mmCIF file of C-alpha atoms in Angstrom:
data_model
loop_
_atom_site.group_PDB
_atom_site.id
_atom_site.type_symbol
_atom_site.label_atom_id
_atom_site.label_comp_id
_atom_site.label_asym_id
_atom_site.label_seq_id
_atom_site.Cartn_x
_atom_site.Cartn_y
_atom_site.Cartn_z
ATOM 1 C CA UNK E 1 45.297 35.139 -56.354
ATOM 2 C CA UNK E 2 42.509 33.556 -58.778
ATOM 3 C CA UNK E 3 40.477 33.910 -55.023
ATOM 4 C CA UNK E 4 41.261 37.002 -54.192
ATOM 5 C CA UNK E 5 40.540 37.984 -57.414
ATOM 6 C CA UNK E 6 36.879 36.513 -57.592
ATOM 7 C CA UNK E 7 36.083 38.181 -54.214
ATOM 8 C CA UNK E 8 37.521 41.566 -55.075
ATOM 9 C CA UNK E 9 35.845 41.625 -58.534
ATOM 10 C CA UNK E 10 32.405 39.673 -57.596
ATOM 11 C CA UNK E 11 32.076 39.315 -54.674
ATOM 12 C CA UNK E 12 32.339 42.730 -53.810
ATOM 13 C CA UNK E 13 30.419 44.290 -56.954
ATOM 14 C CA UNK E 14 27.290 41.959 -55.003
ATOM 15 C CA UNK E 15 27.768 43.440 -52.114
ATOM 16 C CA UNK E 16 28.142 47.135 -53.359
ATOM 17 C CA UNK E 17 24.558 46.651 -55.306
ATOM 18 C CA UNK E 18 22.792 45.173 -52.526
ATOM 19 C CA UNK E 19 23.821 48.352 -50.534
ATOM 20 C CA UNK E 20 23.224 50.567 -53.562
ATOM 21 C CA UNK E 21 19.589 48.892 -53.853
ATOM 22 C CA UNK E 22 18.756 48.758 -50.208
ATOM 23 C CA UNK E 23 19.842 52.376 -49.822
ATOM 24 C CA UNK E 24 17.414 53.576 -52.847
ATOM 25 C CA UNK E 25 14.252 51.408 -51.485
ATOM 26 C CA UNK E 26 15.132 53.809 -48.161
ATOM 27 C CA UNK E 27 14.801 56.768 -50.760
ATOM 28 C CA UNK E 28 11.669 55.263 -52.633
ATOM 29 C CA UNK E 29 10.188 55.161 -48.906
ATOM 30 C CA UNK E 30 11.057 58.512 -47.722
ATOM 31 C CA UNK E 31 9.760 59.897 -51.007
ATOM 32 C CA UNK E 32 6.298 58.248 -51.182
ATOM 33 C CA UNK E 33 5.461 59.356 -47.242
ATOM 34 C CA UNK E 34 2.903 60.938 -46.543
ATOM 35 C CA UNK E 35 3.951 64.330 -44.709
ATOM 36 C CA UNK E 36 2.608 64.615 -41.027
ATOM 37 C CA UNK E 37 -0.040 67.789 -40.460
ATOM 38 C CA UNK E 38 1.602 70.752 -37.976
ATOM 39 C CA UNK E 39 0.798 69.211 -34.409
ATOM 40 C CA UNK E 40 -0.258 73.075 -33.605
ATOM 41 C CA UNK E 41 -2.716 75.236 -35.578
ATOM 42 C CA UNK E 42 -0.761 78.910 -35.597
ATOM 43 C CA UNK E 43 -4.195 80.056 -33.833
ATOM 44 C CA UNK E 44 -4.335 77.260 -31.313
ATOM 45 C CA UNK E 45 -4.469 78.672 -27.530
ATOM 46 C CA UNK E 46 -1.423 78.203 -25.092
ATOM 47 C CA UNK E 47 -2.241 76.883 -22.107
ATOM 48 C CA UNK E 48 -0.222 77.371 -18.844
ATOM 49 C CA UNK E 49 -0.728 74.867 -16.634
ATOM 50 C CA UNK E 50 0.865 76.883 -13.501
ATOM 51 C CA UNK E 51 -1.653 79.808 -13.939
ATOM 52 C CA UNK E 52 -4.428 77.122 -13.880
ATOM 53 C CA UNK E 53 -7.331 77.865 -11.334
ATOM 54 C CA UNK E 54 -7.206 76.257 -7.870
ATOM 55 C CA UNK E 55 -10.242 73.674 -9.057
ATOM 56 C CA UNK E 56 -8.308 72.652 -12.037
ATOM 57 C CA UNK E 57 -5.598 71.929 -9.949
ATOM 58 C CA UNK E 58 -7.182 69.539 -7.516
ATOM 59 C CA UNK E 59 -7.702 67.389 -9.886
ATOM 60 C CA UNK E 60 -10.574 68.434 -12.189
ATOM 61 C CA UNK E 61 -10.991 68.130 -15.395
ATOM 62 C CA UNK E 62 -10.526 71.754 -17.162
ATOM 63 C CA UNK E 63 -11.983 71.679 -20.273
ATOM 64 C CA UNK E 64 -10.126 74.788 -21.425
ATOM 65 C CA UNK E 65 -6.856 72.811 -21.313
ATOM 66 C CA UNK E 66 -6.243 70.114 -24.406
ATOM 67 C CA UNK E 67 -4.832 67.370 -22.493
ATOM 68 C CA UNK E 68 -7.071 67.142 -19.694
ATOM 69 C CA UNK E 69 -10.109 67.298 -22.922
ATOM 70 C CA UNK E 70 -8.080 64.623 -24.653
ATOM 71 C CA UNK E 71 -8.391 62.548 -21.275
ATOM 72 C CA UNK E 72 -12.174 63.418 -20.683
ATOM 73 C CA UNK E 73 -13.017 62.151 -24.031
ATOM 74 C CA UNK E 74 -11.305 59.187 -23.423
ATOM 75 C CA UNK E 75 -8.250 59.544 -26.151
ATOM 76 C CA UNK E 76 -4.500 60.383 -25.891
ATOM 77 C CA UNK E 77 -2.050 58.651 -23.196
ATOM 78 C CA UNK E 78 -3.991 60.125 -20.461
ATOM 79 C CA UNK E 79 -6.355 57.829 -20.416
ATOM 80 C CA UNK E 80 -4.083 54.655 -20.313
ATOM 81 C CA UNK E 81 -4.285 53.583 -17.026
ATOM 82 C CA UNK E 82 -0.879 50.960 -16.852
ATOM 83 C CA UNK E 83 1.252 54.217 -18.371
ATOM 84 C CA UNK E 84 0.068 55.860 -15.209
ATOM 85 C CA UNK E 85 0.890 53.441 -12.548
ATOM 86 C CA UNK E 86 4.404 52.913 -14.040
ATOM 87 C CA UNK E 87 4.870 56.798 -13.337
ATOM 88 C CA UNK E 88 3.598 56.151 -9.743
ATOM 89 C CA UNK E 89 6.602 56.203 -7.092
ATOM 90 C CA UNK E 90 6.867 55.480 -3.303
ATOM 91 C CA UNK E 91 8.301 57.844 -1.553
ATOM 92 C CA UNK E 92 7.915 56.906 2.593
ATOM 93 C CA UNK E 93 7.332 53.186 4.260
ATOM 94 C CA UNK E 94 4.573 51.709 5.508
ATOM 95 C CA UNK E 95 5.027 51.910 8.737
ATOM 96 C CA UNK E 96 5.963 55.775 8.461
ATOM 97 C CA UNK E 97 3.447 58.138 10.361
ATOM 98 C CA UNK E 98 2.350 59.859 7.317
ATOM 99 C CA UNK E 99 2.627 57.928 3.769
ATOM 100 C CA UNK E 100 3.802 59.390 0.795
ATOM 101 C CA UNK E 101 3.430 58.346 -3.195
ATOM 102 C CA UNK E 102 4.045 60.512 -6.035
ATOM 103 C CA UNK E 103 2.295 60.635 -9.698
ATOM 104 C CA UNK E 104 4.900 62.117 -12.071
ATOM 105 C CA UNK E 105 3.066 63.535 -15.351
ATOM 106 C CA UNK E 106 5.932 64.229 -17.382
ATOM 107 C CA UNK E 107 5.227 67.148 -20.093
ATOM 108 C CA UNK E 108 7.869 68.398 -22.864
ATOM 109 C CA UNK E 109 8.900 71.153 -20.804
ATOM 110 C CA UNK E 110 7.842 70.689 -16.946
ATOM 111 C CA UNK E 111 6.750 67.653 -14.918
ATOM 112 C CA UNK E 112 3.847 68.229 -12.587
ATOM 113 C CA UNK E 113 4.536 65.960 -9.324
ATOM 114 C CA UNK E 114 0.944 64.827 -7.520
ATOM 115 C CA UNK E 115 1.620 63.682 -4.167
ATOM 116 C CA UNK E 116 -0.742 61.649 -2.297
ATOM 117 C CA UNK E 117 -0.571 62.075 1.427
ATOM 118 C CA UNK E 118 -2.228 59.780 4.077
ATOM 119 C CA UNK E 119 -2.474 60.538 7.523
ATOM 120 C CA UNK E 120 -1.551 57.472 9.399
ATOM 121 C CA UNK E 121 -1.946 58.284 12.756
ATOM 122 C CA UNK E 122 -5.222 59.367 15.474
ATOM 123 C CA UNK E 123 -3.437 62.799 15.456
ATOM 124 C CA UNK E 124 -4.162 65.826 13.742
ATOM 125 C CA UNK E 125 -1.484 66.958 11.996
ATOM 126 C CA UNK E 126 -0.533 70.640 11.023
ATOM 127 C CA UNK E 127 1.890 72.656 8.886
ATOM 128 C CA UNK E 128 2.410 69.289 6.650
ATOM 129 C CA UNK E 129 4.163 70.404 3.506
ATOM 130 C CA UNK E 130 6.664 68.645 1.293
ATOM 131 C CA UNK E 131 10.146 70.210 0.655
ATOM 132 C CA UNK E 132 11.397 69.732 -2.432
ATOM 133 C CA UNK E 133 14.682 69.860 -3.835
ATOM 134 C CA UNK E 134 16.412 68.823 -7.647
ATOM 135 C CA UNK E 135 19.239 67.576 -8.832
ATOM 136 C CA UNK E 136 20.366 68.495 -12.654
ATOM 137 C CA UNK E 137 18.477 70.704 -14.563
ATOM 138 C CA UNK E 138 15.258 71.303 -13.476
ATOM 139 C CA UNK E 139 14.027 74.378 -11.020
ATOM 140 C CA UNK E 140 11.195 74.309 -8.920
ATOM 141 C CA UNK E 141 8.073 76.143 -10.331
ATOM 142 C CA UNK E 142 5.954 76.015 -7.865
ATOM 143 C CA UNK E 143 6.315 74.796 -4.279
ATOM 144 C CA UNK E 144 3.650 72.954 -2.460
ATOM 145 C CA UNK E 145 1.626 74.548 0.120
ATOM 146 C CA UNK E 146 0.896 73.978 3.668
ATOM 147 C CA UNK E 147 -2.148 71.869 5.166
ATOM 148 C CA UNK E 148 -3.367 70.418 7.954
ATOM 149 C CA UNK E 149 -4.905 66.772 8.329
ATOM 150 C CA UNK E 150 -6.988 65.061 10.583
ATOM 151 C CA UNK E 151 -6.797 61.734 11.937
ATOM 152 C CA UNK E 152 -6.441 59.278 9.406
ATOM 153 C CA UNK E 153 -7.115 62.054 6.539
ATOM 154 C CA UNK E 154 -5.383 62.187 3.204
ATOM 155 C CA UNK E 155 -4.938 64.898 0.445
ATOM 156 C CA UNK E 156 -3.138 65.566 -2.084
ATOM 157 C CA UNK E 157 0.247 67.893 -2.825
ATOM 158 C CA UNK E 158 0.862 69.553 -6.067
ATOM 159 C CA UNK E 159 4.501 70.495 -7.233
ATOM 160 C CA UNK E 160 5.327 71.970 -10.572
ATOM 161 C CA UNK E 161 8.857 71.894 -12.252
ATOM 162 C CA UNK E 162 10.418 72.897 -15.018
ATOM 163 C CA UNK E 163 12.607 71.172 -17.354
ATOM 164 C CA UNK E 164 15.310 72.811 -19.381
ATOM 165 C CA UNK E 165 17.431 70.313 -21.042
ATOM 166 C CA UNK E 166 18.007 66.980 -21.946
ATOM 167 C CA UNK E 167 19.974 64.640 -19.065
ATOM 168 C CA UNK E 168 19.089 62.326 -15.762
ATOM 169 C CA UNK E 169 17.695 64.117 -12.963
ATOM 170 C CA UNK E 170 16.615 63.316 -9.547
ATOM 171 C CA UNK E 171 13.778 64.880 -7.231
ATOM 172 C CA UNK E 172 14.269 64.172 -3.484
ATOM 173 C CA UNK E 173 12.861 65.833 -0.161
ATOM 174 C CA UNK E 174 11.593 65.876 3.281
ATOM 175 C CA UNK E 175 7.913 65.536 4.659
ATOM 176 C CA UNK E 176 7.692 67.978 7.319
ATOM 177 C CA UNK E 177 4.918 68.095 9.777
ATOM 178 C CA UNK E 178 3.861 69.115 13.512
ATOM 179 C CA UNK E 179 1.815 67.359 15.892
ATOM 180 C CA UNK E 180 -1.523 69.817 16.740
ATOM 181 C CA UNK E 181 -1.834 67.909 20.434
ATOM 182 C CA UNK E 182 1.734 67.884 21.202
ATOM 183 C CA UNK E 183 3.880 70.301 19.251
ATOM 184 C CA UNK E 184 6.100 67.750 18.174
ATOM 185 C CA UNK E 185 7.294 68.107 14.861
ATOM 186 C CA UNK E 186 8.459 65.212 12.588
ATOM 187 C CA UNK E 187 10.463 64.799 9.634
ATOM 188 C CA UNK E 188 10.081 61.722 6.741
ATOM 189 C CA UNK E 189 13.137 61.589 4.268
ATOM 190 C CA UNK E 190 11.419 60.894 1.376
ATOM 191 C CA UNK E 191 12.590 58.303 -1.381
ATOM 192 C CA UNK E 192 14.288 59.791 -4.627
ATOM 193 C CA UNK E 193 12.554 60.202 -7.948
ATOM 194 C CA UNK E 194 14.269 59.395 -11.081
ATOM 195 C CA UNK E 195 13.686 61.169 -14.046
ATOM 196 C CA UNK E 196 14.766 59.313 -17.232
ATOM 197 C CA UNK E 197 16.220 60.546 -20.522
ATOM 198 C CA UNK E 198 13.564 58.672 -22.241
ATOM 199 C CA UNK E 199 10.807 60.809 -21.800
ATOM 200 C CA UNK E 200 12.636 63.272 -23.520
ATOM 201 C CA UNK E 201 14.471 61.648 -26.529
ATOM 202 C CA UNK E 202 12.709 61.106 -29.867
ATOM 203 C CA UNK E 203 13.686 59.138 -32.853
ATOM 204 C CA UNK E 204 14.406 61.782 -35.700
ATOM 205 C CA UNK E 205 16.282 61.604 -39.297
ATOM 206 C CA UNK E 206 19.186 63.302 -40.789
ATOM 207 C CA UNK E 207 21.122 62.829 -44.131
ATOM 208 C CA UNK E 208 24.952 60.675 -43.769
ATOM 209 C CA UNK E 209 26.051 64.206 -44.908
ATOM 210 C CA UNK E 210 24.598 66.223 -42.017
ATOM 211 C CA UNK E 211 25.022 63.540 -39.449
ATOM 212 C CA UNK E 212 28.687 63.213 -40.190
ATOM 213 C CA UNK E 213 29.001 67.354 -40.063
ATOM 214 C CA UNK E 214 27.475 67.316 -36.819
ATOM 215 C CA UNK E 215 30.157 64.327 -35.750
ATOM 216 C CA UNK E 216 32.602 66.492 -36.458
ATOM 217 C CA UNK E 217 31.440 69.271 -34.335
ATOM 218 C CA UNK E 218 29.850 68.161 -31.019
ATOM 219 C CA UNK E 219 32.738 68.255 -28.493
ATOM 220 C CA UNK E 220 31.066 66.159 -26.286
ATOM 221 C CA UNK E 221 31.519 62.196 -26.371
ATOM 222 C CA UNK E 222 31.056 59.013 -24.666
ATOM 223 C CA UNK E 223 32.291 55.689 -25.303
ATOM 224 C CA UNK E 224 30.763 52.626 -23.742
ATOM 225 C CA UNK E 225 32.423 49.239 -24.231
ATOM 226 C CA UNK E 226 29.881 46.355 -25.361
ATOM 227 C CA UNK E 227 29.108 43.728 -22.517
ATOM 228 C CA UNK E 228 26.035 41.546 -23.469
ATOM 229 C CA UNK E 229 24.738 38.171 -23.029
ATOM 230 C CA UNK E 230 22.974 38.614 -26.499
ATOM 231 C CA UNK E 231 25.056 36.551 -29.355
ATOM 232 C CA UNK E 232 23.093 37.754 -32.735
ATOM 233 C CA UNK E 233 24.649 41.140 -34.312
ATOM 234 C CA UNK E 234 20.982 41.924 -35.589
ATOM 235 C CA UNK E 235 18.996 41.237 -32.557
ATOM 236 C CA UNK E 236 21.713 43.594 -30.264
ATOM 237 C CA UNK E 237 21.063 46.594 -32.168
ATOM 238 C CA UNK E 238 17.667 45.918 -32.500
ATOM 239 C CA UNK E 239 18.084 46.538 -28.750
ATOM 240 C CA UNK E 240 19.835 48.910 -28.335
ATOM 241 C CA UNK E 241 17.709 51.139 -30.682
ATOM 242 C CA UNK E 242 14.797 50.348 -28.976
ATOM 243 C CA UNK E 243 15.829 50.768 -25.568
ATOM 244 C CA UNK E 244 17.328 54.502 -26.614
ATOM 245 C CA UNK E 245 14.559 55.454 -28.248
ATOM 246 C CA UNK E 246 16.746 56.110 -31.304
ATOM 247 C CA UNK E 247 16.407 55.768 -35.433
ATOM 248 C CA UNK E 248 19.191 53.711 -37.238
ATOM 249 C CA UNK E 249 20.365 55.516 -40.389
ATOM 250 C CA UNK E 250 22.510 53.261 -42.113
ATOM 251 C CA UNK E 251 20.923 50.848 -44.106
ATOM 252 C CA UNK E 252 22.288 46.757 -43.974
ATOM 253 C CA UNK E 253 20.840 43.112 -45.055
ATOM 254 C CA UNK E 254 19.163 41.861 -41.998
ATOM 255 C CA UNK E 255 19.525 38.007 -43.626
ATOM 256 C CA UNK E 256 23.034 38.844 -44.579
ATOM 257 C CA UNK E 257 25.553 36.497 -42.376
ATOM 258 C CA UNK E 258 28.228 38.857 -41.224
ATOM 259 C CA UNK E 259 30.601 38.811 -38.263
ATOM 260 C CA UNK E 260 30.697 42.683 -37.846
ATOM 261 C CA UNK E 261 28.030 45.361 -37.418
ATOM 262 C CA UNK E 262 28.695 48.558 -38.195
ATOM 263 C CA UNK E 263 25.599 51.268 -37.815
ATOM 264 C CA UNK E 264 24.981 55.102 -36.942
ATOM 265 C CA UNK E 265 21.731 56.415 -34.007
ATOM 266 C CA UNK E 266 20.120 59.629 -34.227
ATOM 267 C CA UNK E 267 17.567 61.242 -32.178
ATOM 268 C CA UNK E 268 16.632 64.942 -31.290
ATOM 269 C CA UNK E 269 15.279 65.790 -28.002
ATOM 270 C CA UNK E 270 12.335 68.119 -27.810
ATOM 271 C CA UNK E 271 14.714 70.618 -26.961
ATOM 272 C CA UNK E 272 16.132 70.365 -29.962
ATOM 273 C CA UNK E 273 18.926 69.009 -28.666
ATOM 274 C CA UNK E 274 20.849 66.672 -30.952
ATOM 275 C CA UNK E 275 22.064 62.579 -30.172
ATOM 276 C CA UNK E 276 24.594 60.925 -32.161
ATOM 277 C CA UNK E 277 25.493 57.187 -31.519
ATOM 278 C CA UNK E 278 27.559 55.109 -33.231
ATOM 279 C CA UNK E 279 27.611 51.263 -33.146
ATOM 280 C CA UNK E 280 30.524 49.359 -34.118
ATOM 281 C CA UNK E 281 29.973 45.754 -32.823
ATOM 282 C CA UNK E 282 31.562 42.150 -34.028
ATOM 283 C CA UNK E 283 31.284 38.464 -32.974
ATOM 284 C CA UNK E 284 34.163 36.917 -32.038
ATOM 285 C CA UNK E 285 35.333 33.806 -33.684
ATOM 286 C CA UNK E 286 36.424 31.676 -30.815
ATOM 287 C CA UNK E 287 34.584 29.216 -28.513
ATOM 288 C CA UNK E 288 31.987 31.213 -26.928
ATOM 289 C CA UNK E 289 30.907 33.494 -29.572
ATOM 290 C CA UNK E 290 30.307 36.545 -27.838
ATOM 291 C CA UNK E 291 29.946 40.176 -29.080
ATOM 292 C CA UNK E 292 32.728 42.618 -28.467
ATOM 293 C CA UNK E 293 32.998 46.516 -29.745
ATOM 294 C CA UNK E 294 32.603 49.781 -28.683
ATOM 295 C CA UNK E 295 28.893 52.520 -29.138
ATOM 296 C CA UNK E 296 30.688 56.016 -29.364
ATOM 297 C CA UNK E 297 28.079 58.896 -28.004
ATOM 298 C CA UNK E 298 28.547 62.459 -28.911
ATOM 299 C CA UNK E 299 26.063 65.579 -28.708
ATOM 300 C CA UNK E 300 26.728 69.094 -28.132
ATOM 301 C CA UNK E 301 25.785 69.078 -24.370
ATOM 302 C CA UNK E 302 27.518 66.916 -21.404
ATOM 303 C CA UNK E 303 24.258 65.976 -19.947
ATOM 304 C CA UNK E 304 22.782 63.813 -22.781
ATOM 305 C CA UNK E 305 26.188 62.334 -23.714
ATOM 306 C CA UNK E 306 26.196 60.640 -20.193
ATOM 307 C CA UNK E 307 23.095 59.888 -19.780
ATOM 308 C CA UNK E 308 22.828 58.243 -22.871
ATOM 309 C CA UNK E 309 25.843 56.537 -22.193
ATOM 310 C CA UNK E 310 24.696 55.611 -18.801
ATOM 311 C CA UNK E 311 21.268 54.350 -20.429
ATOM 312 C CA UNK E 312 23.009 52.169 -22.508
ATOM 313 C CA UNK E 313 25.355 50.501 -20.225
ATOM 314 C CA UNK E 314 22.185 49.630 -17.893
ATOM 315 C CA UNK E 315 20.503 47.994 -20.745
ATOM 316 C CA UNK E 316 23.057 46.758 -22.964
ATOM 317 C CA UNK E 317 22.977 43.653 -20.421
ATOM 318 C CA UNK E 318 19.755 42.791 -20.223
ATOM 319 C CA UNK E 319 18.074 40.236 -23.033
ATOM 320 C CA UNK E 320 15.731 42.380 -25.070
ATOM 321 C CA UNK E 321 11.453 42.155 -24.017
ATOM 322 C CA UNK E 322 9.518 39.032 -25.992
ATOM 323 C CA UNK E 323 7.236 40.655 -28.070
#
């Protein structure tokens, strides 16, 4: 009793102020930062990139849209080179008549697909087009024209489509093409694209008051069962907030030695779209050590419920990037 007592009565007042203190140096920080500018003047010009001239399109620089000025002038992510080639997919072999790679430029609303296409053969080839087709959803803006290439030619194929909510999509097709000499015509399945949830999900902030109203309401939920290699409480969330793309709200003593974990996500999509995750996680005491619990997903859509969930089970896995 006289132990029970001391960790009831002091013990537990310790822990109480350290959560009481940690929670009002969150406050003290939240207070004294700086608010961000508007990102868009309210006389600022809107640009539509599928009403762009033909030059623009063919890769010029158009100095009457902001991003391709941000890239001419050397600043924003358009000039990062490595960001570019990660976004660079194969889409036909090698040894394929004509060969195929895709640079996906993915915008908040659309993604703008620039396919590079290589004549590989001593044939000039007509009709080539690319026929596109989507899974989730995303509609196709614009479909890519028809050309004709010479021997060992290239050009390059421009697709536009548009994005209207948050969740894992794919992009697949067919090269289609006829033989000028022979009237043969040939078809190249073409190697899916997958779009990710991350390019869409941003880390945001909410109160516990609002994030436990909106817990209540979304219908929509997810639960993924923890399966790591990773042994530290800390260093798994740490994780799995990076690799979502998320903001933890619940403050907690990172030097604190603690056999459970207990700690609420949020993020908003640029739709607006809210993402709720909770993370309840604990080390076993036994031999091995391991981390066992469950990350509960809910939002008020199906698509970014799984795909969340499906994010998190691919990474969950994996031991987190040396920085």
């Amino acid at each position: 009793n006289a132990m029970l007592g001391d960790i009831l009565l002091n013990e537990g007042k310790a822990s109480f102020s350290s959560f009481l203190k940690a929670i009002k140096e969150k406050e003290q920080k939240e207070k004294h930062k700086v608010e961000e500018g508007p990102t868009t003047q309210a006389d600022d010009l809107i640009h539509f990139r599928q009403l762009r001239s033909n030059a623009a399109q063919g890769g010029d620089i158009d100095l009457d849209d902001g991003s391709d000025l941000a890239r001419a002038t050397g600043g924003g992510a358009g000039s990062d080179y490595s960001s570019e080639l990660s976004h660079v997919y194969q889409l036909s072999g090698f040894a394929d008549p004509v060969y195929a790679e895709a640079l996906v430029t993915v915008h908040d609303y659309d993604i703008v697909l620039d396919i590079l296409v290589i004549n590989r053969t001593h044939d000039t080839l007509s009709q080539l087009t690319v026929e596109i087709a989507t899974m989730g959803d995303m509609k196709i803006v614009e479909r890519p024209q028809t050309y004709t290439l010479g021997p060992q030619d290239q050009t390059t194929i421009r697709a536009s489509i548009k994005v209207s909510s948050t969740e894992t999509g794919h992009i697949f097709g067919t090269l289609v093409y006829e033989n000028a000499a022979t009237g043969e015509k040939g078809y190249i399945n073409l190697n899916d694209i997958h779009m990710d949830i991350m390019d869409y999900i941003r880390p945001a902030f909410c109160t516990d008051e609002v994030f436990r109203s909106m817990w209540a309401e979304f219908e929509w939920e997810n639960k993924v069962a923890i399966s790591t290699t990773i042994s530290a409480l800390v260093e798994f969330l740490d994780h799995i907030i990076a690799s979502t793309n998320m903001r933890c709200l619940t403050p907690f003593d990172r030097e604190a030695k603690s056999t459970f974990v207990a700690a609420n996500l949020y993020a908003r999509s640029v739709f607006g779209e809210d993402a709720l995750v909770n993370v309840s996680v604990e080390k076993k005491e036994d031999g091995d050590g391991k981390l066992a619990g469950y990350i509960r997903i809910r939002s008020k859509t199906q698509g970014i419920a799984l795909s969340l969930g499906d994010r998190i089970t691919s990474v969950q896995r994996a031991l987190p990037e040396a920085k």
